[in-house]
Amino acid sequence: MAAQAQVLPCREGEPRYFEAIDRIQRLESFHSLAHEPALLQLMTLLLGEGAFPHPLGVMRLVFPDNPEVTTPPHQDFRNNQGTPRLTAAWIPLADCPLDSGPLAILPGSHRSGVLPLSFHLGPGNRQAVLPEELATARWATADFCAGDVLLFPALTVHRALPNRHPSRMRLSVDFRYQPAGEPLTEQCLQPHFARQSWDEIYRGWRSPDLQYYWHKRHYTVVPWDASLHALPEEHWDQALREDMIYERLRQRRFRNREQPRDEG
């Protein structure tokens, strides 16, 4: 499923990005992937009988030559909350060598607990503030093939490498699984970005088997703690400055790309 970027890079939060994400979220095949028997069997071995995927599935569309919005170091716990045993499955949908921006993790970082946040231009607009022992630690990553699965718990610090391929997008999915009977927040039961209802997403599906499947699962809904996701007030001035700088850089790169090359 290799994809070539044909337009100016866009990012999470922009209309063109959401247009693509909305279409993908309506695909039955996208949601079905989280329920592949091999994945469910693996998660049962890891998390116990009754482990299930959150209905909130995440599609990542990562443009080349767009390093400022590369996913920064972060932990999934602050974005999802609920149980710290929540486990992510990151799956590239096409071969993803190092120059295409695969995921990287900090081994052992889950032992540092929940880390503070600061602003970042990348997805979620938040990054983990790393203590010295993690800031100098070695990241672990690899060349990934389509269909590989990288698993890590909600407190593991992870990030993406920049997509430095000249034209190829990085397409990947994130599915998160949890043990039966443990807490989750209402946000994890909604479509990603909550831009569509489940009824809208299910319209046109061939099978009802996976529709509202979580109603038959065992879990406890707990309140969302906004303080775990909040940024310090002073970070929003920084956000505005970085956004303006990013837009100038993006336009400059686009103009350079559009300039005719000297074929002489």
PDB file of C-alpha atoms in Angstrom, residues 18-240:
ATOM      1  CA  PHE A  18      -9.640  15.562   7.905  1.00  0.00           C
ATOM      2  CA  GLU A  19     -11.275  14.892   4.526  1.00  0.00           C
ATOM      3  CA  ALA A  20      -8.980  11.910   4.027  1.00  0.00           C
ATOM      4  CA  ILE A  21      -9.264  10.703   7.628  1.00  0.00           C
ATOM      5  CA  ASP A  22     -13.070  10.873   7.521  1.00  0.00           C
ATOM      6  CA  ARG A  23     -13.144   8.643   4.436  1.00  0.00           C
ATOM      7  CA  ILE A  24     -10.773   6.136   6.001  1.00  0.00           C
ATOM      8  CA  GLN A  25     -12.780   6.050   9.228  1.00  0.00           C
ATOM      9  CA  ARG A  26     -15.813   4.900   7.231  1.00  0.00           C
ATOM     10  CA  LEU A  27     -13.970   1.875   5.826  1.00  0.00           C
ATOM     11  CA  GLU A  28     -15.113  -1.439   7.235  1.00  0.00           C
ATOM     12  CA  SER A  29     -11.709  -2.911   6.363  1.00  0.00           C
ATOM     13  CA  PHE A  30      -9.938  -0.303   8.510  1.00  0.00           C
ATOM     14  CA  HIS A  31     -11.858  -1.223  11.654  1.00  0.00           C
ATOM     15  CA  SER A  32     -11.811  -4.948  10.872  1.00  0.00           C
ATOM     16  CA  LEU A  33      -8.017  -4.995  10.910  1.00  0.00           C
ATOM     17  CA  ALA A  34      -8.003  -4.523  14.695  1.00  0.00           C
ATOM     18  CA  HIS A  35      -9.990  -7.763  14.979  1.00  0.00           C
ATOM     19  CA  GLU A  36      -7.725  -9.953  12.868  1.00  0.00           C
ATOM     20  CA  PRO A  37      -7.615 -13.380  14.565  1.00  0.00           C
ATOM     21  CA  ALA A  38      -3.816 -13.382  14.803  1.00  0.00           C
ATOM     22  CA  LEU A  39      -3.841  -9.988  16.540  1.00  0.00           C
ATOM     23  CA  LEU A  40      -6.604 -10.985  18.943  1.00  0.00           C
ATOM     24  CA  GLN A  41      -4.804 -14.205  19.783  1.00  0.00           C
ATOM     25  CA  LEU A  42      -1.606 -12.284  20.496  1.00  0.00           C
ATOM     26  CA  MET A  43      -3.411  -9.786  22.710  1.00  0.00           C
ATOM     27  CA  THR A  44      -5.153 -12.568  24.607  1.00  0.00           C
ATOM     28  CA  LEU A  45      -1.767 -14.105  25.364  1.00  0.00           C
ATOM     29  CA  LEU A  46      -0.450 -10.715  26.477  1.00  0.00           C
ATOM     30  CA  LEU A  47      -3.437  -9.255  28.340  1.00  0.00           C
ATOM     31  CA  GLY A  48      -5.570 -12.252  29.217  1.00  0.00           C
ATOM     32  CA  GLU A  49      -8.874 -13.727  28.133  1.00  0.00           C
ATOM     33  CA  GLY A  50     -11.410 -11.105  27.092  1.00  0.00           C
ATOM     34  CA  ALA A  51      -8.842  -8.526  25.955  1.00  0.00           C
ATOM     35  CA  PHE A  52     -10.358  -6.319  23.276  1.00  0.00           C
ATOM     36  CA  PRO A  53      -9.451  -3.401  20.991  1.00  0.00           C
ATOM     37  CA  HIS A  54     -10.801   0.057  21.650  1.00  0.00           C
ATOM     38  CA  PRO A  55     -13.169   1.136  18.875  1.00  0.00           C
ATOM     39  CA  LEU A  56     -11.066   4.300  18.555  1.00  0.00           C
ATOM     40  CA  GLY A  57      -8.728   3.308  15.732  1.00  0.00           C
ATOM     41  CA  VAL A  58      -6.088   5.753  14.503  1.00  0.00           C
ATOM     42  CA  MET A  59      -4.887   6.176  10.924  1.00  0.00           C
ATOM     43  CA  ARG A  60      -1.603   8.011  10.400  1.00  0.00           C
ATOM     44  CA  LEU A  61      -0.908   9.860   7.143  1.00  0.00           C
ATOM     45  CA  VAL A  62       2.679  11.081   7.344  1.00  0.00           C
ATOM     46  CA  PHE A  63       3.895  13.294   4.518  1.00  0.00           C
ATOM     47  CA  PRO A  64       7.515  13.408   3.399  1.00  0.00           C
ATOM     48  CA  ASP A  65       9.551  16.587   3.870  1.00  0.00           C
ATOM     49  CA  ASN A  66       7.398  17.768   6.760  1.00  0.00           C
ATOM     50  CA  PRO A  67       9.711  17.255   9.758  1.00  0.00           C
ATOM     51  CA  GLU A  68       8.302  19.968  12.023  1.00  0.00           C
ATOM     52  CA  VAL A  69       5.108  17.969  12.607  1.00  0.00           C
ATOM     53  CA  THR A  70       6.723  14.579  13.113  1.00  0.00           C
ATOM     54  CA  THR A  71       5.083  12.814  16.058  1.00  0.00           C
ATOM     55  CA  PRO A  72       7.134  13.831  19.130  1.00  0.00           C
ATOM     56  CA  PRO A  73       8.075  11.733  22.173  1.00  0.00           C
ATOM     57  CA  HIS A  74       4.926  11.015  24.149  1.00  0.00           C
ATOM     58  CA  GLN A  75       3.029   8.452  26.188  1.00  0.00           C
ATOM     59  CA  ASP A  76      -0.377   7.121  25.193  1.00  0.00           C
ATOM     60  CA  PHE A  77      -1.674   7.181  28.754  1.00  0.00           C
ATOM     61  CA  ARG A  78      -2.364  10.925  28.871  1.00  0.00           C
ATOM     62  CA  ASN A  79      -4.307  10.774  25.586  1.00  0.00           C
ATOM     63  CA  ASN A  80      -6.407   7.754  26.559  1.00  0.00           C
ATOM     64  CA  GLN A  81      -6.235   7.424  30.354  1.00  0.00           C
ATOM     65  CA  GLY A  82      -8.148   4.534  31.905  1.00  0.00           C
ATOM     66  CA  THR A  83      -5.913   1.536  32.532  1.00  0.00           C
ATOM     67  CA  PRO A  84      -2.111   1.874  32.346  1.00  0.00           C
ATOM     68  CA  ARG A  85      -2.124  -1.675  30.964  1.00  0.00           C
ATOM     69  CA  LEU A  86      -3.535  -0.328  27.709  1.00  0.00           C
ATOM     70  CA  THR A  87      -1.323  -1.719  24.940  1.00  0.00           C
ATOM     71  CA  ALA A  88      -0.815  -0.183  21.513  1.00  0.00           C
ATOM     72  CA  ALA A  89      -0.316  -2.108  18.292  1.00  0.00           C
ATOM     73  CA  TRP A  90       1.444   0.018  15.671  1.00  0.00           C
ATOM     74  CA  ILE A  91       1.188  -1.497  12.195  1.00  0.00           C
ATOM     75  CA  PRO A  92       2.752  -0.075   9.005  1.00  0.00           C
ATOM     76  CA  LEU A  93       0.543  -0.606   5.954  1.00  0.00           C
ATOM     77  CA  ALA A  94       3.521  -0.498   3.592  1.00  0.00           C
ATOM     78  CA  ASP A  95       7.198  -1.235   4.016  1.00  0.00           C
ATOM     79  CA  CYS A  96       8.603   1.414   6.331  1.00  0.00           C
ATOM     80  CA  PRO A  97      12.411   1.618   6.320  1.00  0.00           C
ATOM     81  CA  LEU A  98      14.201   4.148   8.483  1.00  0.00           C
ATOM     82  CA  ASP A  99      14.006   6.916   5.881  1.00  0.00           C
ATOM     83  CA  SER A 100      10.188   6.670   5.823  1.00  0.00           C
ATOM     84  CA  GLY A 101       9.757   7.582   9.478  1.00  0.00           C
ATOM     85  CA  PRO A 102       8.921   4.448  11.480  1.00  0.00           C
ATOM     86  CA  LEU A 103       8.087   4.444  15.157  1.00  0.00           C
ATOM     87  CA  ALA A 104      10.826   4.375  17.798  1.00  0.00           C
ATOM     88  CA  ILE A 105      10.535   3.580  21.501  1.00  0.00           C
ATOM     89  CA  LEU A 106      12.589   4.232  24.626  1.00  0.00           C
ATOM     90  CA  PRO A 107      13.065   0.807  26.230  1.00  0.00           C
ATOM     91  CA  GLY A 108      12.270   0.831  29.939  1.00  0.00           C
ATOM     92  CA  SER A 109      10.716   4.308  29.859  1.00  0.00           C
ATOM     93  CA  HIS A 110       7.437   2.991  31.294  1.00  0.00           C
ATOM     94  CA  ARG A 111       9.194   2.777  34.654  1.00  0.00           C
ATOM     95  CA  SER A 112       9.437   6.595  34.793  1.00  0.00           C
ATOM     96  CA  GLY A 113       5.695   6.998  35.352  1.00  0.00           C
ATOM     97  CA  VAL A 114       3.514   9.691  33.788  1.00  0.00           C
ATOM     98  CA  LEU A 115       5.745  12.465  32.419  1.00  0.00           C
ATOM     99  CA  PRO A 116       5.004  16.226  32.183  1.00  0.00           C
ATOM    100  CA  LEU A 117       3.820  17.796  28.925  1.00  0.00           C
ATOM    101  CA  SER A 118       4.951  20.642  26.713  1.00  0.00           C
ATOM    102  CA  PHE A 119       3.701  21.976  23.371  1.00  0.00           C
ATOM    103  CA  HIS A 120       4.653  20.462  20.020  1.00  0.00           C
ATOM    104  CA  LEU A 121       3.388  21.064  16.473  1.00  0.00           C
ATOM    105  CA  GLY A 122       2.958  17.348  15.822  1.00  0.00           C
ATOM    106  CA  PRO A 123      -0.140  15.184  16.338  1.00  0.00           C
ATOM    107  CA  GLY A 124      -1.923  16.018  19.562  1.00  0.00           C
ATOM    108  CA  ASN A 125       0.173  19.208  19.977  1.00  0.00           C
ATOM    109  CA  ARG A 126       1.828  17.703  23.034  1.00  0.00           C
ATOM    110  CA  GLN A 127       5.101  16.021  23.826  1.00  0.00           C
ATOM    111  CA  ALA A 128       6.518  14.380  26.919  1.00  0.00           C
ATOM    112  CA  VAL A 129       9.159  16.308  28.842  1.00  0.00           C
ATOM    113  CA  LEU A 130      11.908  13.737  29.272  1.00  0.00           C
ATOM    114  CA  PRO A 131      14.018  13.525  32.421  1.00  0.00           C
ATOM    115  CA  GLU A 132      17.765  13.501  31.886  1.00  0.00           C
ATOM    116  CA  GLU A 133      18.086   9.731  32.060  1.00  0.00           C
ATOM    117  CA  LEU A 134      15.584   9.366  29.213  1.00  0.00           C
ATOM    118  CA  ALA A 135      16.718  12.405  27.213  1.00  0.00           C
ATOM    119  CA  THR A 136      20.133  10.786  26.801  1.00  0.00           C
ATOM    120  CA  ALA A 137      18.869   7.221  26.348  1.00  0.00           C
ATOM    121  CA  ARG A 138      19.106   5.351  23.066  1.00  0.00           C
ATOM    122  CA  TRP A 139      15.971   4.996  20.966  1.00  0.00           C
ATOM    123  CA  ALA A 140      15.079   1.577  19.561  1.00  0.00           C
ATOM    124  CA  THR A 141      13.656   1.228  16.064  1.00  0.00           C
ATOM    125  CA  ALA A 142      14.099  -0.816  12.901  1.00  0.00           C
ATOM    126  CA  ASP A 143      13.268  -1.147   9.239  1.00  0.00           C
ATOM    127  CA  PHE A 144       9.661  -2.367   9.263  1.00  0.00           C
ATOM    128  CA  CYS A 145       7.797  -4.373   6.646  1.00  0.00           C
ATOM    129  CA  ALA A 146       4.122  -4.065   5.797  1.00  0.00           C
ATOM    130  CA  GLY A 147       2.098  -5.939   8.393  1.00  0.00           C
ATOM    131  CA  ASP A 148       4.739  -5.949  11.118  1.00  0.00           C
ATOM    132  CA  VAL A 149       3.333  -5.228  14.577  1.00  0.00           C
ATOM    133  CA  LEU A 150       5.063  -3.189  17.281  1.00  0.00           C
ATOM    134  CA  LEU A 151       3.505  -3.522  20.751  1.00  0.00           C
ATOM    135  CA  PHE A 152       4.073  -1.266  23.758  1.00  0.00           C
ATOM    136  CA  PRO A 153       2.138  -0.263  26.909  1.00  0.00           C
ATOM    137  CA  ALA A 154       0.579   3.123  27.576  1.00  0.00           C
ATOM    138  CA  LEU A 155       3.459   4.510  29.658  1.00  0.00           C
ATOM    139  CA  THR A 156       6.199   3.676  27.142  1.00  0.00           C
ATOM    140  CA  VAL A 157       7.675   6.808  25.564  1.00  0.00           C
ATOM    141  CA  HIS A 158       7.622   6.578  21.780  1.00  0.00           C
ATOM    142  CA  ARG A 159       7.918   8.865  18.766  1.00  0.00           C
ATOM    143  CA  ALA A 160       8.150   8.783  15.004  1.00  0.00           C
ATOM    144  CA  LEU A 161      11.311   9.368  13.042  1.00  0.00           C
ATOM    145  CA  PRO A 162      11.049  12.064  10.336  1.00  0.00           C
ATOM    146  CA  ASN A 163       9.842  10.837   6.961  1.00  0.00           C
ATOM    147  CA  ARG A 164      12.854  11.727   4.821  1.00  0.00           C
ATOM    148  CA  HIS A 165      11.819   9.811   1.737  1.00  0.00           C
ATOM    149  CA  PRO A 166      11.617  12.256  -1.203  1.00  0.00           C
ATOM    150  CA  SER A 167       8.048  11.362  -2.174  1.00  0.00           C
ATOM    151  CA  ARG A 168       6.576   8.413  -0.271  1.00  0.00           C
ATOM    152  CA  MET A 169       4.027   8.863   2.489  1.00  0.00           C
ATOM    153  CA  ARG A 170       4.117   6.710   5.602  1.00  0.00           C
ATOM    154  CA  LEU A 171       0.777   4.988   6.164  1.00  0.00           C
ATOM    155  CA  SER A 172       0.239   3.219   9.466  1.00  0.00           C
ATOM    156  CA  VAL A 173      -2.478   2.378  11.965  1.00  0.00           C
ATOM    157  CA  ASP A 174      -2.615   2.438  15.756  1.00  0.00           C
ATOM    158  CA  PHE A 175      -4.983   0.100  17.568  1.00  0.00           C
ATOM    159  CA  ARG A 176      -5.104  -0.068  21.352  1.00  0.00           C
ATOM    160  CA  TYR A 177      -6.117  -3.100  23.387  1.00  0.00           C
ATOM    161  CA  GLN A 178      -6.957  -3.483  27.039  1.00  0.00           C
ATOM    162  CA  PRO A 179      -7.600  -6.275  29.518  1.00  0.00           C
ATOM    163  CA  ALA A 180     -11.196  -7.163  30.274  1.00  0.00           C
ATOM    164  CA  GLY A 181     -12.754  -5.507  33.298  1.00  0.00           C
ATOM    165  CA  GLU A 182     -10.358  -2.575  33.531  1.00  0.00           C
ATOM    166  CA  PRO A 183     -11.206   1.143  33.245  1.00  0.00           C
ATOM    167  CA  LEU A 184     -11.398   3.243  30.109  1.00  0.00           C
ATOM    168  CA  THR A 185     -12.672   6.721  29.273  1.00  0.00           C
ATOM    169  CA  GLU A 186     -15.661   7.542  27.097  1.00  0.00           C
ATOM    170  CA  GLN A 187     -13.347   9.117  24.495  1.00  0.00           C
ATOM    171  CA  CYS A 188     -11.898   5.684  23.749  1.00  0.00           C
ATOM    172  CA  LEU A 189     -15.340   4.480  22.680  1.00  0.00           C
ATOM    173  CA  GLN A 190     -15.724   7.218  20.058  1.00  0.00           C
ATOM    174  CA  PRO A 191     -14.364   7.442  16.498  1.00  0.00           C
ATOM    175  CA  HIS A 192     -11.001   9.158  16.247  1.00  0.00           C
ATOM    176  CA  PHE A 193     -11.483  12.947  16.330  1.00  0.00           C
ATOM    177  CA  ALA A 194     -15.224  12.325  16.974  1.00  0.00           C
ATOM    178  CA  ARG A 195     -16.112  14.015  13.677  1.00  0.00           C
ATOM    179  CA  GLN A 196     -18.638  11.340  12.709  1.00  0.00           C
ATOM    180  CA  SER A 197     -21.111   9.198  14.597  1.00  0.00           C
ATOM    181  CA  TRP A 198     -20.850   5.427  14.593  1.00  0.00           C
ATOM    182  CA  ASP A 199     -24.115   5.261  12.654  1.00  0.00           C
ATOM    183  CA  GLU A 200     -22.542   7.417   9.937  1.00  0.00           C
ATOM    184  CA  ILE A 201     -19.438   5.256   9.897  1.00  0.00           C
ATOM    185  CA  TYR A 202     -21.413   2.011   9.732  1.00  0.00           C
ATOM    186  CA  ARG A 203     -23.561   3.157   6.836  1.00  0.00           C
ATOM    187  CA  GLY A 204     -22.697   0.922   3.885  1.00  0.00           C
ATOM    188  CA  TRP A 205     -20.893  -1.782   5.863  1.00  0.00           C
ATOM    189  CA  ARG A 206     -21.544  -5.293   4.610  1.00  0.00           C
ATOM    190  CA  SER A 207     -21.608  -6.991   7.997  1.00  0.00           C
ATOM    191  CA  PRO A 208     -23.058  -5.954  11.366  1.00  0.00           C
ATOM    192  CA  ASP A 209     -20.718  -8.272  13.278  1.00  0.00           C
ATOM    193  CA  LEU A 210     -18.311  -5.579  14.507  1.00  0.00           C
ATOM    194  CA  GLN A 211     -20.821  -2.781  14.904  1.00  0.00           C
ATOM    195  CA  TYR A 212     -20.960  -1.668  18.557  1.00  0.00           C
ATOM    196  CA  TYR A 213     -19.074  -4.836  19.509  1.00  0.00           C
ATOM    197  CA  TRP A 214     -17.817  -3.202  22.721  1.00  0.00           C
ATOM    198  CA  HIS A 215     -21.334  -3.255  24.169  1.00  0.00           C
ATOM    199  CA  LYS A 216     -20.713  -6.956  24.782  1.00  0.00           C
ATOM    200  CA  ARG A 217     -17.335  -6.426  26.449  1.00  0.00           C
ATOM    201  CA  HIS A 218     -16.577  -6.041  30.135  1.00  0.00           C
ATOM    202  CA  TYR A 219     -15.027  -2.723  31.242  1.00  0.00           C
ATOM    203  CA  THR A 220     -15.623   0.256  33.524  1.00  0.00           C
ATOM    204  CA  VAL A 221     -16.060   3.780  32.146  1.00  0.00           C
ATOM    205  CA  VAL A 222     -14.217   6.368  34.237  1.00  0.00           C
ATOM    206  CA  PRO A 223     -14.251  10.179  33.897  1.00  0.00           C
ATOM    207  CA  TRP A 224     -11.752  11.936  31.659  1.00  0.00           C
ATOM    208  CA  ASP A 225      -9.215  13.881  33.733  1.00  0.00           C
ATOM    209  CA  ALA A 226      -8.626  17.098  31.786  1.00  0.00           C
ATOM    210  CA  SER A 227      -5.680  18.024  33.993  1.00  0.00           C
ATOM    211  CA  LEU A 228      -3.710  15.067  32.604  1.00  0.00           C
ATOM    212  CA  HIS A 229      -3.993  16.547  29.111  1.00  0.00           C
ATOM    213  CA  ALA A 230      -3.603  20.238  29.915  1.00  0.00           C
ATOM    214  CA  LEU A 231      -0.697  22.419  28.801  1.00  0.00           C
ATOM    215  CA  PRO A 232       0.707  25.318  30.824  1.00  0.00           C
ATOM    216  CA  GLU A 233      -0.921  28.592  29.759  1.00  0.00           C
ATOM    217  CA  GLU A 234       2.380  30.115  28.636  1.00  0.00           C
ATOM    218  CA  HIS A 235       2.849  27.367  26.054  1.00  0.00           C
ATOM    219  CA  TRP A 236       0.120  28.775  23.817  1.00  0.00           C
ATOM    220  CA  ASP A 237       2.221  31.829  22.922  1.00  0.00           C
ATOM    221  CA  GLN A 238       4.959  29.423  21.891  1.00  0.00           C
ATOM    222  CA  ALA A 239       2.397  27.479  19.870  1.00  0.00           C
ATOM    223  CA  LEU A 240       1.426  30.550  17.861  1.00  0.00           C
TER     224      LEU A 240
END
